[in-house]
Tab-separated table of C-alpha atoms and ligand atoms in Angstrom:
chain	number	residue	atom	x	y	z
K	1	MET	CA	5.847	-6.030	-51.451
K	2	LYS	CA	6.440	-9.580	-50.772
K	3	ILE	CA	5.700	-10.194	-47.296
K	4	GLU	CA	8.320	-12.625	-45.859
K	5	ALA	CA	7.995	-12.282	-42.086
K	6	ILE	CA	6.449	-10.191	-39.571
K	7	THR	CA	7.944	-9.399	-36.289
K	8	LEU	CA	5.894	-8.436	-33.245
K	9	ARG	CA	7.887	-6.734	-30.450
K	10	GLU	CA	6.747	-5.289	-27.014
K	11	ILE	CA	8.735	-2.332	-25.500
K	12	ARG	CA	8.445	-0.551	-22.233
K	13	MET	CA	8.747	3.046	-21.948
K	14	PRO	CA	8.313	4.999	-18.718
K	15	LEU	CA	6.252	8.188	-19.019
K	16	VAL	CA	8.183	11.545	-18.147
K	17	HIS	CA	4.828	12.547	-16.109
K	18	PHE	CA	1.681	10.314	-15.292
K	19	PHE	CA	-1.176	10.658	-17.538
K	20	GLU	CA	-4.628	10.516	-15.915
K	21	THR	CA	-8.003	10.377	-17.310
K	22	SER	CA	-11.581	9.580	-16.259
K	23	PHE	CA	-10.455	5.844	-16.516
K	24	GLY	CA	-7.413	5.865	-14.578
K	25	ARG	CA	-3.726	6.757	-14.352
K	26	THR	CA	-0.693	5.476	-16.477
K	27	THR	CA	2.709	5.841	-15.793
K	28	GLU	CA	4.394	3.546	-18.121
K	29	ARG	CA	3.626	2.295	-21.462
K	30	ARG	CA	3.758	-0.965	-22.914
K	31	ILE	CA	3.942	-0.585	-26.773
K	32	LEU	CA	3.618	-3.196	-29.268
K	33	LEU	CA	5.410	-2.683	-32.264
K	34	VAL	CA	4.882	-4.368	-35.823
K	35	THR	CA	7.569	-4.859	-38.422
K	36	ALA	CA	6.723	-6.212	-41.941
K	37	HIS	CA	9.891	-7.552	-43.822
K	38	GLY	CA	10.045	-8.194	-47.546
K	39	ASP	CA	11.751	-6.957	-50.522
K	40	GLY	CA	14.927	-5.877	-48.352
K	41	ILE	CA	12.587	-3.404	-46.769
K	42	GLU	CA	11.463	-3.178	-43.179
K	43	GLY	CA	7.955	-1.114	-42.745
K	44	TRP	CA	7.188	-0.234	-38.956
K	45	GLY	CA	3.880	0.112	-37.401
K	46	GLU	CA	2.743	0.870	-33.807
K	47	CYS	CA	-0.111	-0.630	-32.162
K	48	VAL	CA	-1.857	1.997	-29.908
K	49	ALA	CA	-3.810	-0.427	-27.720
K	50	GLY	CA	-3.356	0.439	-23.853
K	51	GLU	CA	-2.007	-1.603	-21.135
K	52	HIS	CA	-5.842	-2.343	-20.036
K	53	PRO	CA	-9.172	-2.571	-21.974
K	54	PHE	CA	-10.083	0.786	-20.478
K	55	TYR	CA	-9.984	3.280	-23.247
K	56	SER	CA	-11.225	0.633	-25.840
K	57	PRO	CA	-11.946	-3.035	-25.554
K	58	GLU	CA	-8.370	-3.888	-26.801
K	59	SER	CA	-5.254	-4.102	-24.860
K	60	VAL	CA	-1.541	-4.887	-25.721
K	61	ASP	CA	-2.165	-8.553	-25.027
K	62	THR	CA	-5.308	-8.964	-27.152
K	63	ALA	CA	-3.524	-7.248	-29.991
K	64	TRP	CA	-0.531	-9.451	-29.673
K	65	TYR	CA	-2.869	-12.608	-29.679
K	66	VAL	CA	-4.933	-11.510	-32.783
K	67	LEU	CA	-1.586	-10.369	-34.720
K	68	GLU	CA	0.027	-13.558	-33.892
K	69	LYS	CA	-2.593	-15.950	-34.185
K	70	TYR	CA	-4.625	-14.430	-37.253
K	71	LEU	CA	-3.235	-11.159	-38.988
K	72	ALA	CA	0.308	-12.002	-39.432
K	73	PRO	CA	0.041	-15.606	-40.728
K	74	ALA	CA	-2.489	-14.553	-43.239
K	75	LEU	CA	-0.139	-12.189	-44.961
K	76	ILE	CA	2.960	-14.269	-44.829
K	77	GLY	CA	3.912	-15.180	-48.520
K	78	ARG	CA	1.380	-12.551	-49.893
K	79	LYS	CA	2.499	-10.016	-52.582
K	80	LEU	CA	0.791	-6.651	-51.960
K	81	GLU	CA	0.743	-4.149	-54.749
K	82	ILE	CA	-0.260	-1.431	-52.359
K	83	ALA	CA	-0.664	-1.424	-48.484
K	84	ALA	CA	-4.180	-0.423	-48.910
K	85	ASP	CA	-4.887	-3.917	-50.447
K	86	VAL	CA	-4.118	-5.374	-46.906
K	87	ARG	CA	-7.900	-5.752	-46.084
K	88	ARG	CA	-8.511	-8.280	-48.844
K	89	TYR	CA	-6.145	-10.666	-47.372
K	90	LEU	CA	-6.989	-10.471	-43.620
K	91	PRO	CA	-9.527	-13.088	-42.492
K	92	GLY	CA	-12.751	-11.954	-41.230
K	93	ILE	CA	-11.914	-10.628	-37.903
K	94	ARG	CA	-14.430	-8.475	-36.066
K	95	GLY	CA	-13.364	-5.486	-34.340
K	96	HIS	CA	-9.508	-5.591	-33.113
K	97	ASN	CA	-8.807	-2.252	-35.107
K	98	MET	CA	-5.878	-1.359	-33.199
K	99	ALA	CA	-4.022	-4.816	-34.018
K	100	LYS	CA	-5.133	-4.443	-37.684
K	101	GLY	CA	-3.922	-0.784	-37.846
K	102	ALA	CA	-0.580	-1.620	-36.840
K	103	LEU	CA	-0.032	-4.097	-39.369
K	104	GLU	CA	-1.657	-2.114	-42.116
K	105	ASN	CA	0.279	0.969	-41.174
K	106	ALA	CA	3.643	-1.123	-41.188
K	107	LEU	CA	2.872	-1.800	-44.855
K	108	TRP	CA	2.248	1.899	-45.871
K	109	ASP	CA	5.498	2.497	-43.917
K	110	ALA	CA	7.104	0.157	-45.950
K	111	GLU	CA	5.418	1.334	-49.390
K	112	ALA	CA	6.600	4.741	-48.878
K	113	GLN	CA	10.342	3.746	-48.377
K	114	GLN	CA	9.896	1.458	-51.509
K	115	LYS	CA	8.467	4.185	-53.766
K	116	ASN	CA	10.929	6.608	-52.139
K	117	VAL	CA	7.970	9.133	-51.559
K	118	PRO	CA	7.186	10.904	-48.125
K	119	LEU	CA	4.366	8.826	-46.458
K	120	TRP	CA	2.378	12.135	-46.175
K	121	LYS	CA	2.317	12.309	-49.940
K	122	LEU	CA	1.323	8.821	-50.515
K	123	LEU	CA	-1.585	9.228	-47.971
K	124	GLY	CA	-2.652	12.049	-50.157
K	125	GLY	CA	-1.836	14.913	-47.850
K	126	SER	CA	-1.554	18.510	-48.787
K	127	ARG	CA	-1.271	20.673	-45.753
K	128	ILE	CA	2.398	21.262	-44.257
K	129	GLU	CA	1.513	23.536	-41.583
K	130	LEU	CA	0.369	21.472	-38.552
K	131	PRO	CA	-0.926	23.300	-35.576
K	132	CYS	CA	-0.253	21.569	-32.447
K	133	GLY	CA	-2.289	21.213	-29.341
K	134	VAL	CA	-1.697	19.312	-25.688
K	135	SER	CA	-3.857	16.991	-23.824
K	136	ILE	CA	-3.260	17.528	-20.225
K	137	GLY	CA	-4.409	14.881	-17.619
K	138	ILE	CA	-6.003	15.069	-14.470
K	139	GLN	CA	-3.590	16.363	-11.783
K	140	ASP	CA	-3.361	15.889	-8.015
K	141	SER	CA	-4.443	19.498	-7.473
K	142	PRO	CA	-5.955	22.330	-9.474
K	143	GLU	CA	-2.777	24.288	-8.497
K	144	GLN	CA	-0.590	21.706	-10.328
K	145	LEU	CA	-3.021	21.772	-13.467
K	146	LEU	CA	-2.693	25.530	-13.579
K	147	ASP	CA	1.332	25.234	-13.557
K	148	LYS	CA	1.048	22.750	-16.278
K	149	ILE	CA	-0.853	24.747	-18.480
K	150	GLY	CA	1.345	27.652	-18.038
K	151	VAL	CA	4.271	25.451	-19.005
K	152	GLU	CA	2.495	24.339	-22.284
K	153	LEU	CA	1.242	27.712	-23.107
K	154	SER	CA	4.890	29.193	-22.980
K	155	ALA	CA	6.005	26.150	-25.259
K	156	GLY	CA	3.761	27.753	-27.666
K	157	TYR	CA	1.017	24.938	-27.911
K	158	ARG	CA	-2.005	26.261	-29.695
K	159	ARG	CA	-4.872	24.598	-27.906
K	160	ILE	CA	-5.338	23.071	-24.240
K	161	LYS	CA	-7.342	20.136	-23.866
K	162	LEU	CA	-8.313	19.039	-20.398
K	163	LYS	CA	-9.230	15.897	-19.179
K	164	CYS	CA	-12.226	15.980	-17.224
K	165	LYS	CA	-14.690	13.903	-15.119
K	166	PRO	CA	-17.411	14.316	-12.443
K	167	GLY	CA	-15.687	16.382	-9.810
K	168	TRP	CA	-13.062	17.497	-12.036
K	169	ASP	CA	-14.933	19.848	-14.499
K	170	VAL	CA	-16.641	22.934	-13.815
K	171	ALA	CA	-14.801	24.303	-10.788
K	172	ILE	CA	-11.578	23.715	-12.582
K	173	LEU	CA	-12.818	25.388	-15.662
K	174	GLU	CA	-13.805	28.347	-13.605
K	175	ARG	CA	-10.009	28.420	-12.361
K	176	VAL	CA	-8.674	28.017	-15.718
K	177	ARG	CA	-10.760	30.930	-17.604
K	178	ALA	CA	-10.248	33.078	-14.634
K	179	ARG	CA	-6.390	33.165	-15.369
K	180	TRP	CA	-6.560	32.700	-19.334
K	181	ALA	CA	-10.133	34.050	-20.648
K	182	GLU	CA	-8.852	33.748	-24.311
K	183	ILE	CA	-6.795	30.641	-25.030
K	184	MET	CA	-8.161	27.856	-27.337
K	185	LEU	CA	-9.383	25.414	-24.700
K	186	SER	CA	-11.370	21.926	-24.813
K	187	VAL	CA	-12.290	19.196	-22.543
K	188	ASP	CA	-12.235	15.281	-22.905
K	189	ALA	CA	-14.404	13.189	-20.501
K	190	ASN	CA	-13.490	9.696	-22.100
K	191	SER	CA	-17.111	8.774	-21.560
K	192	ALA	CA	-17.476	9.782	-17.864
K	193	TYR	CA	-20.915	11.075	-18.103
K	194	SER	CA	-24.440	10.084	-18.686
K	195	LEU	CA	-27.494	11.838	-20.267
K	196	LYS	CA	-28.758	12.258	-16.647
K	197	ASP	CA	-25.929	14.754	-16.439
K	198	ALA	CA	-27.239	16.994	-19.294
K	199	GLU	CA	-28.128	20.131	-17.152
K	200	HIS	CA	-24.468	19.836	-15.721
K	201	LEU	CA	-23.069	19.409	-18.745
K	202	LYS	CA	-24.940	22.611	-20.080
K	203	CYS	CA	-22.724	24.444	-17.436
K	204	PHE	CA	-19.725	23.760	-19.655
K	205	ASP	CA	-21.283	26.223	-22.215
K	206	ARG	CA	-20.179	29.059	-20.085
K	207	PHE	CA	-16.420	28.519	-20.745
K	208	ASN	CA	-16.350	29.221	-24.534
K	209	LEU	CA	-14.841	25.698	-25.159
K	210	LEU	CA	-13.809	24.486	-28.523
K	211	MET	CA	-15.209	21.464	-28.008
K	212	VAL	CA	-16.458	18.735	-25.347
K	213	GLU	CA	-14.872	15.278	-26.419
K	214	GLN	CA	-16.873	12.011	-25.925
K	215	PRO	CA	-18.857	12.988	-22.770
K	216	LEU	CA	-21.267	9.965	-23.103
K	217	TRP	CA	-21.182	6.297	-23.746
K	218	SER	CA	-18.475	4.906	-26.073
K	219	ASP	CA	-20.674	3.087	-28.311
K	220	ASP	CA	-23.594	5.849	-28.272
K	221	PHE	CA	-24.785	8.153	-31.160
K	222	PHE	CA	-28.403	8.662	-30.317
K	223	PHE	CA	-27.691	10.326	-27.005
K	224	HIS	CA	-25.102	12.168	-28.226
K	225	ALA	CA	-27.476	13.625	-30.936
K	226	GLU	CA	-29.802	14.403	-28.043
K	227	LEU	CA	-26.937	16.059	-25.847
K	228	GLN	CA	-25.788	17.949	-28.833
K	229	LYS	CA	-29.363	19.698	-29.307
K	230	GLN	CA	-29.125	20.773	-25.961
K	231	LEU	CA	-25.547	22.150	-25.864
K	232	ARG	CA	-24.072	25.243	-27.552
K	233	THR	CA	-20.580	23.780	-27.168
K	234	ALA	CA	-19.437	21.270	-30.030
K	235	ILE	CA	-19.494	17.748	-29.035
K	236	CYS	CA	-16.409	15.900	-30.572
K	237	LEU	CA	-16.621	12.033	-30.999
K	238	ASP	CA	-13.448	10.042	-30.207
K	239	GLU	CA	-14.175	6.498	-28.728
K	240	CYS	CA	-17.563	6.138	-30.813
K	241	ILE	CA	-15.738	6.575	-34.421
K	242	LEU	CA	-14.512	3.178	-35.189
K	243	GLY	CA	-14.714	3.700	-39.025
K	244	GLU	CA	-16.353	5.573	-42.057
K	245	ARG	CA	-19.513	4.202	-41.287
K	246	GLN	CA	-19.771	5.535	-37.691
K	247	ALA	CA	-18.580	8.803	-38.985
K	248	GLN	CA	-21.480	9.033	-41.458
K	249	ALA	CA	-23.865	7.983	-38.780
K	250	ALA	CA	-22.705	10.483	-36.461
K	251	ALA	CA	-22.741	13.341	-39.160
K	252	GLU	CA	-26.337	12.455	-40.183
K	253	LEU	CA	-27.757	12.009	-36.775
K	254	GLY	CA	-26.115	15.347	-35.797
K	255	ALA	CA	-24.331	13.352	-32.842
K	256	CYS	CA	-21.174	15.889	-32.885
K	257	ARG	CA	-19.836	18.879	-34.925
K	258	ILE	CA	-16.296	17.595	-34.682
K	259	VAL	CA	-14.344	14.360	-35.219
K	260	ASN	CA	-11.110	13.000	-33.439
K	261	ILE	CA	-9.371	10.586	-35.681
K	262	LYS	CA	-6.968	8.171	-34.285
K	263	VAL	CA	-5.658	5.838	-37.012
K	264	GLY	CA	-5.299	2.954	-34.679
K	265	ARG	CA	-9.125	3.112	-33.366
K	266	VAL	CA	-10.276	2.977	-36.770
K	267	GLY	CA	-7.878	0.130	-37.957
K	268	GLY	CA	-5.226	1.969	-40.148
K	269	PHE	CA	-4.569	4.587	-42.611
K	270	SER	CA	-7.087	3.582	-45.351
K	271	GLU	CA	-9.960	3.512	-43.022
K	272	ALA	CA	-8.607	6.631	-41.438
K	273	ILE	CA	-8.618	8.443	-44.903
K	274	ARG	CA	-12.340	7.450	-45.641
K	275	VAL	CA	-13.368	8.769	-42.099
K	276	HIS	CA	-11.646	12.048	-43.046
K	277	ASP	CA	-13.418	12.179	-46.542
K	278	VAL	CA	-16.813	11.484	-45.123
K	279	CYS	CA	-16.359	14.064	-42.447
K	280	ARG	CA	-15.267	16.457	-44.966
K	281	GLN	CA	-18.188	15.714	-47.279
K	282	HIS	CA	-20.638	16.432	-44.074
K	283	GLY	CA	-18.760	19.632	-43.278
K	284	ILE	CA	-17.125	18.238	-39.860
K	285	PRO	CA	-13.527	19.369	-39.290
K	286	VAL	CA	-11.333	16.748	-37.891
K	287	TRP	CA	-8.001	16.579	-35.709
K	288	CYS	CA	-5.510	13.879	-34.944
K	289	GLY	CA	-5.939	12.351	-31.822
K	290	GLY	CA	-3.103	10.853	-29.667
K	291	MET	CA	-2.459	7.685	-27.807
K	292	LEU	CA	0.688	8.464	-25.976
K	293	GLU	CA	2.741	6.994	-28.899
K	294	SER	CA	6.173	6.401	-29.368
K	295	GLY	CA	7.989	8.054	-32.211
K	296	ILE	CA	6.736	5.441	-34.595
K	297	GLY	CA	3.139	6.235	-34.172
K	298	ARG	CA	3.854	9.861	-33.607
K	299	ALA	CA	5.605	10.140	-37.235
K	300	HIS	CA	2.433	8.138	-38.566
K	301	ASN	CA	0.127	10.782	-36.749
K	302	ILE	CA	2.012	13.605	-38.316
K	303	ALA	CA	1.716	12.166	-41.814
K	304	LEU	CA	-1.977	11.529	-41.281
K	305	SER	CA	-2.422	15.300	-40.017
K	306	THR	CA	-1.526	16.592	-43.468
K	307	LEU	CA	-4.938	15.755	-44.885
K	308	ALA	CA	-6.944	18.551	-46.296
K	309	ASN	CA	-9.651	18.310	-43.685
K	310	PHE	CA	-7.310	18.076	-40.427
K	311	THR	CA	-8.127	21.899	-39.795
K	312	LEU	CA	-7.918	21.943	-35.973
K	313	ALA	CA	-4.817	21.495	-33.990
K	314	GLY	CA	-4.149	17.726	-32.937
K	315	ASP	CA	-2.910	16.080	-29.856
K	316	VAL	CA	0.119	14.884	-31.692
K	317	SER	CA	2.874	17.081	-29.290
K	318	ALA	CA	6.538	16.798	-29.028
K	319	SER	CA	8.314	13.603	-28.216
K	320	LYS	CA	9.763	15.111	-24.968
K	321	ARG	CA	6.365	15.834	-23.422
K	322	TYR	CA	6.050	12.169	-23.062
K	323	TRP	CA	9.598	10.647	-23.379
K	324	LYS	CA	13.149	11.015	-21.848
K	325	GLU	CA	14.493	9.634	-24.989
K	326	ASP	CA	12.218	8.908	-27.984
K	327	ILE	CA	12.897	5.824	-30.390
K	328	ILE	CA	13.092	7.884	-33.404
K	329	GLU	CA	15.713	10.337	-34.891
K	330	PRO	CA	15.142	13.482	-34.739
K	331	GLU	CA	12.395	13.472	-32.105
K	332	VAL	CA	9.280	15.305	-32.895
K	333	THR	CA	9.544	18.834	-31.974
K	334	VAL	CA	7.177	21.846	-32.032
K	335	SER	CA	8.235	25.474	-32.968
K	336	ALA	CA	7.890	28.344	-30.660
K	337	SER	CA	4.603	29.258	-32.498
K	338	GLY	CA	2.917	25.778	-31.830
K	339	PHE	CA	3.588	24.184	-35.037
K	340	ILE	CA	5.296	20.744	-35.631
K	341	ASP	CA	8.480	20.962	-37.082
K	342	PHE	CA	7.892	19.077	-40.132
K	343	ASP	CA	10.195	18.674	-42.999
K	344	PRO	CA	7.924	17.933	-46.020
K	345	ALA	CA	10.839	16.899	-48.260
K	346	LYS	CA	11.847	13.657	-46.244
K	347	THR	CA	10.791	10.302	-47.741
K	348	GLY	CA	9.214	7.608	-46.037
K	349	ARG	CA	7.958	8.379	-42.394
K	350	GLY	CA	10.452	10.955	-42.325
K	351	TYR	CA	12.121	9.770	-39.099
K	352	GLU	CA	14.751	7.119	-38.626
K	353	ILE	CA	14.263	4.365	-35.944
K	354	LYS	CA	17.051	4.155	-33.144
K	355	LYS	CA	17.314	0.210	-33.556
K	356	ALA	CA	19.808	0.009	-30.672
K	357	LEU	CA	17.370	1.811	-28.244
K	358	VAL	CA	14.622	-0.391	-29.366
K	359	GLU	CA	16.363	-3.626	-28.638
K	360	LYS	CA	17.174	-2.201	-25.113
K	361	LEU	CA	13.634	-1.420	-24.392
K	362	THR	CA	12.314	-4.727	-25.683
K	363	VAL	CA	10.812	-7.108	-23.531
K	364	ARG	CA	9.427	-9.918	-25.950
K	365	THR	CA	9.519	-10.571	-29.650
K	366	GLU	CA	7.868	-13.011	-31.959
K	367	VAL	CA	8.856	-13.535	-35.454
K	368	VAL	CA	6.043	-15.061	-37.762
K	369	ARG	CA	7.166	-16.475	-40.879
S	1	NPQ	C1	-7.905	10.353	-25.742
S	1	NPQ	N1	-5.606	10.309	-25.369
S	1	NPQ	O1	-7.928	11.529	-26.467
S	1	NPQ	C2	-6.705	9.779	-25.356
S	1	NPQ	C3	-6.994	8.647	-24.259
S	1	NPQ	C4	-5.883	7.869	-23.762
S	1	NPQ	C5	-3.786	11.941	-25.448
S	1	NPQ	O2	-5.961	12.291	-24.550
S	1	NPQ	C6	-2.603	4.379	-22.368
S	1	NPQ	C7	-3.029	4.049	-23.877
S	1	NPQ	C8	-2.924	5.446	-21.766
S	1	NPQ	C9	-3.897	4.902	-24.350
S	1	NPQ	C10	-4.571	7.468	-21.729
S	1	NPQ	C11	-5.116	11.709	-24.960
S	1	NPQ	C12	-4.230	6.109	-22.329
S	1	NPQ	C13	-4.417	5.806	-23.796
S	1	NPQ	C14	-5.669	8.106	-22.408
S	1	NPQ	C15	-5.371	6.727	-24.432
S	1	NPQ	O3	-8.946	10.030	-25.406
S	2	MG	MG1	-10.467	11.329	-26.476
C-alpha cells in the first residue's frame, strides 16, 4: 500500500453501564480512530488508550500527539509491501505502544482488504471457535454484582472475571462462590496490591480461581515471581507484558502462568503475534484482553483470538454489553453457549463501518498528508 494520508479522529461513546476498576470509574469513552488511505482503500485502526493515564502511561491525548507529530508523518508517501514492515519506517519513539498499535493495525486492516482475505487468516489464525468471557467492574453493592453475574451467566458467557481491590475481594468472592460454586471465575486487580499483601492474597486460593490478573506493580516481574511461588492460583500478567521481551522474561522468571494479550498494549498485531509465539514456546496459554473497544477494536480482537494459543476465554464480549449502538455492522454478538458469532468466510475485518454514525460521534479530526 502506498500511504497517501492518515486521518486521526476522536469519537465519544457513552457506556451502557459504568465500568469501575481499582483505578477508577469510566462512564464515557473517548476513542481515537486511525484511518490509513492509499491505493483506493481505507484501513481502520483503534487506539485503545484511555481517557486518563491510569491503566497505562498513555492516554487519548498522548496518543493523538505522538501519532500527529511523529508516527503519521513518518509514513506519508511510503509504500509498504506488508503491514508488518511498518516498524522499519517509524522513528525511534520509545513506548507509546497504543499509538503505534492503532496505526499498524490500520495497515493490517487495509492489507486484508487489498488481498481480499480474512484478517484472521492474514494474522496466521487457525481457531474459529472463540470462547467468550466477561469482565465485570466493581459495583455499588455486592447485591448489584451478584445480579450482574446472574445476567451474564444467563447470556451464556463461559468465564466471569471480577475486578477486585483491597476491600472488594475476599468477602465478595465468598458471596459469589456461595451462590455459584462451579463457574469459571477469575479476578483482576489492576496492580492494586503489593507484596506486603501476600498473606492476604493467599486467601484467594480458597476460591478455585482460574487466575488472578496483575495483582502487583504494573512494571514488576521479580515480585510477581516471588508471589507466584506462594500462590496455588495462577498469576496472569496484563499491564507488565509490553512485548515479546517481557513475555519471555515473565516466562523464564516464573512470574506468571497465563498471559493476557492486548494488541494495543504491545504495539500492534506483529508484536502480539510474537508475544503469542513466545508464550506458546513456554507452555503459557494466552487470552485476548479488552479495553472497552468500539467495534473496530473488537473486530481486530476477534481476528487475533483465532491464533492457536488463545485457548482461554477472552474479554472480547458482545457489542451490546458496552454500547447502545456500535459503529460496526453487524455488531459483535455471542451465542447462547458463549462463543463469539464469528463468520470465518468474511474477508477483511469482517465487519463494515457505519460511516454516518462515526461522523455523528466525531468531536475532532486531523488529516496528516
Ligand atoms: C483490564 N479491561 O483487563 C482492562 C482494564 C481497563 C475489560 O477489564 C478506559 C480505557 C477504561 C481502558 C478500564 C477490562 C478502562 C480501560 C479498565 C481498561 O485490565
Ligand atoms: Mg487486566
